[in-house]
């Protein structure tokens, strides 16, 4: 029986602009094709914050200047990022597989993820979106009613609420495709956040952390492994201090201890650990790998990467 994996792709897999994305997905496709060639069933999920910022700004600027166009809410823009990223990614993977003589359908499932309307995250926006702004642009964003924070040494960034994922609405479709041995891209950008209102799903003005949704996705498709591909080969404790230590294989207990001790960035590395620990605790015997794209092959052979099991 084939091993099932959920692969969460970080910013480096996609770049931030259209040309960057076109180039980046070609490299990403090589890593995904390697997994398929190794005999894995693959479900992919990905970041979307740079793309979402770009699309949201574009849609809302046009909404102001062209009377036939109306502004688009964050949830609609989130759906657009799934289409835009999925389109590039699925074609790059399809082509890389065909170049290796592998015929496999690759598709993107537009995925909604329910969130709790009372999630505390709605009161404290934390998810950084889009480009770095100067003070003037930041003031203009604030005037529109958007949240902006100053990032020391960078400039100003937009932030939105990032509630926890509750349920993946289209999970049956994702399961059906992966069980048919197809390559699936799903829950992009953590999923389009929606609020369940009886039979109606109402788009929420938020962005779900993609790593947390990746963990839930891995649990709900009963994956064997969660693979988080990011910009570092191994996760560190005591990052940037004299006693910095790179983590190889660790237990769930050790992972929880390091989380409690505050070794991981709250909005970058910590969610990767939270997702990994939750997945393994809910699916006994499973594991999570956190590494960089270029080290995936070596990591699968147990030679590098941070593994939690
Ligand atoms: N303890 C840690 N060990 C390694 N990297 C860390 C740690 N804490 C925070 N980071 C940061 O997390 C970043 C990766 O997270 P993030 O930028 O969210 O990536 P992605 O877009 O790939 O999900 C690394 O580039 C690093 O700067
Ligand atoms: N949705 C999400 O987590 O995107 P980023 O990884 O780009 O922040």
PDB file of C-alpha atoms and ligand atoms in Angstrom, residues 9-11 14 46-52 127-129 162 187-191 207-212 267 272, ligand 2:
ATOM      1  CA  UNK A   9       4.608  24.532   0.931  1.00  0.00           C
ATOM      2  CA  UNK A  10       5.938  27.781   2.394  1.00  0.00           C
ATOM      3  CA  UNK A  11       6.706  31.110   0.754  1.00  0.00           C
ATOM      4  CA  UNK A  14       5.872  30.232  -4.704  1.00  0.00           C
ATOM      5  CA  UNK A  46       0.480  26.088   0.357  1.00  0.00           C
ATOM      6  CA  UNK A  47       1.048  29.621   1.654  1.00  0.00           C
ATOM      7  CA  UNK A  48      -0.840  32.550   0.143  1.00  0.00           C
ATOM      8  CA  UNK A  49      -0.233  35.727   2.172  1.00  0.00           C
ATOM      9  CA  UNK A  50       1.899  37.622  -0.411  1.00  0.00           C
ATOM     10  CA  UNK A  51      -0.505  36.686  -3.221  1.00  0.00           C
ATOM     11  CA  UNK A  52      -3.568  37.536  -1.130  1.00  0.00           C
ATOM     12  CA  UNK A 127      -1.427  37.474  10.044  1.00  0.00           C
ATOM     13  CA  UNK A 128       0.929  39.589   7.935  1.00  0.00           C
ATOM     14  CA  UNK A 129      -0.274  40.153   4.363  1.00  0.00           C
ATOM     15  CA  UNK A 162      -5.985  34.363  11.815  1.00  0.00           C
ATOM     16  CA  UNK A 187      -6.746  23.927   1.439  1.00  0.00           C
ATOM     17  CA  UNK A 188      -4.514  26.552  -0.202  1.00  0.00           C
ATOM     18  CA  UNK A 189      -3.675  29.465   2.089  1.00  0.00           C
ATOM     19  CA  UNK A 190      -5.140  27.513   4.998  1.00  0.00           C
ATOM     20  CA  UNK A 191      -8.473  27.291   3.153  1.00  0.00           C
ATOM     21  CA  UNK A 207      -6.566  34.225   6.831  1.00  0.00           C
ATOM     22  CA  UNK A 208      -6.060  30.812   8.378  1.00  0.00           C
ATOM     23  CA  UNK A 209      -2.485  29.711   9.147  1.00  0.00           C
ATOM     24  CA  UNK A 210      -1.691  27.188   6.425  1.00  0.00           C
ATOM     25  CA  UNK A 211       0.451  24.970   8.687  1.00  0.00           C
ATOM     26  CA  UNK A 212      -2.444  24.481  11.119  1.00  0.00           C
ATOM     27  CA  UNK A 267       3.956  33.297  13.575  1.00  0.00           C
ATOM     28  CA  UNK A 272       4.554  24.153  12.233  1.00  0.00           C
TER      29      UNK A 272
HETATM   30  N1  LIG B   2      -2.261  31.367   4.785  1.00  0.00           N
HETATM   31  C1  LIG B   2      -0.951  31.364   5.189  1.00  0.00           C
HETATM   32  O1  LIG B   2      -0.572  30.806   6.224  1.00  0.00           O
HETATM   33  O2  LIG B   2      -0.094  32.023   4.335  1.00  0.00           O
HETATM   34  P1  LIG B   2       1.419  32.400   4.586  1.00  0.00           P
HETATM   35  O3  LIG B   2       2.151  31.109   4.897  1.00  0.00           O
HETATM   36  O4  LIG B   2       1.822  33.005   3.291  1.00  0.00           O
HETATM   37  O5  LIG B   2       1.477  33.355   5.744  1.00  0.00           O
END
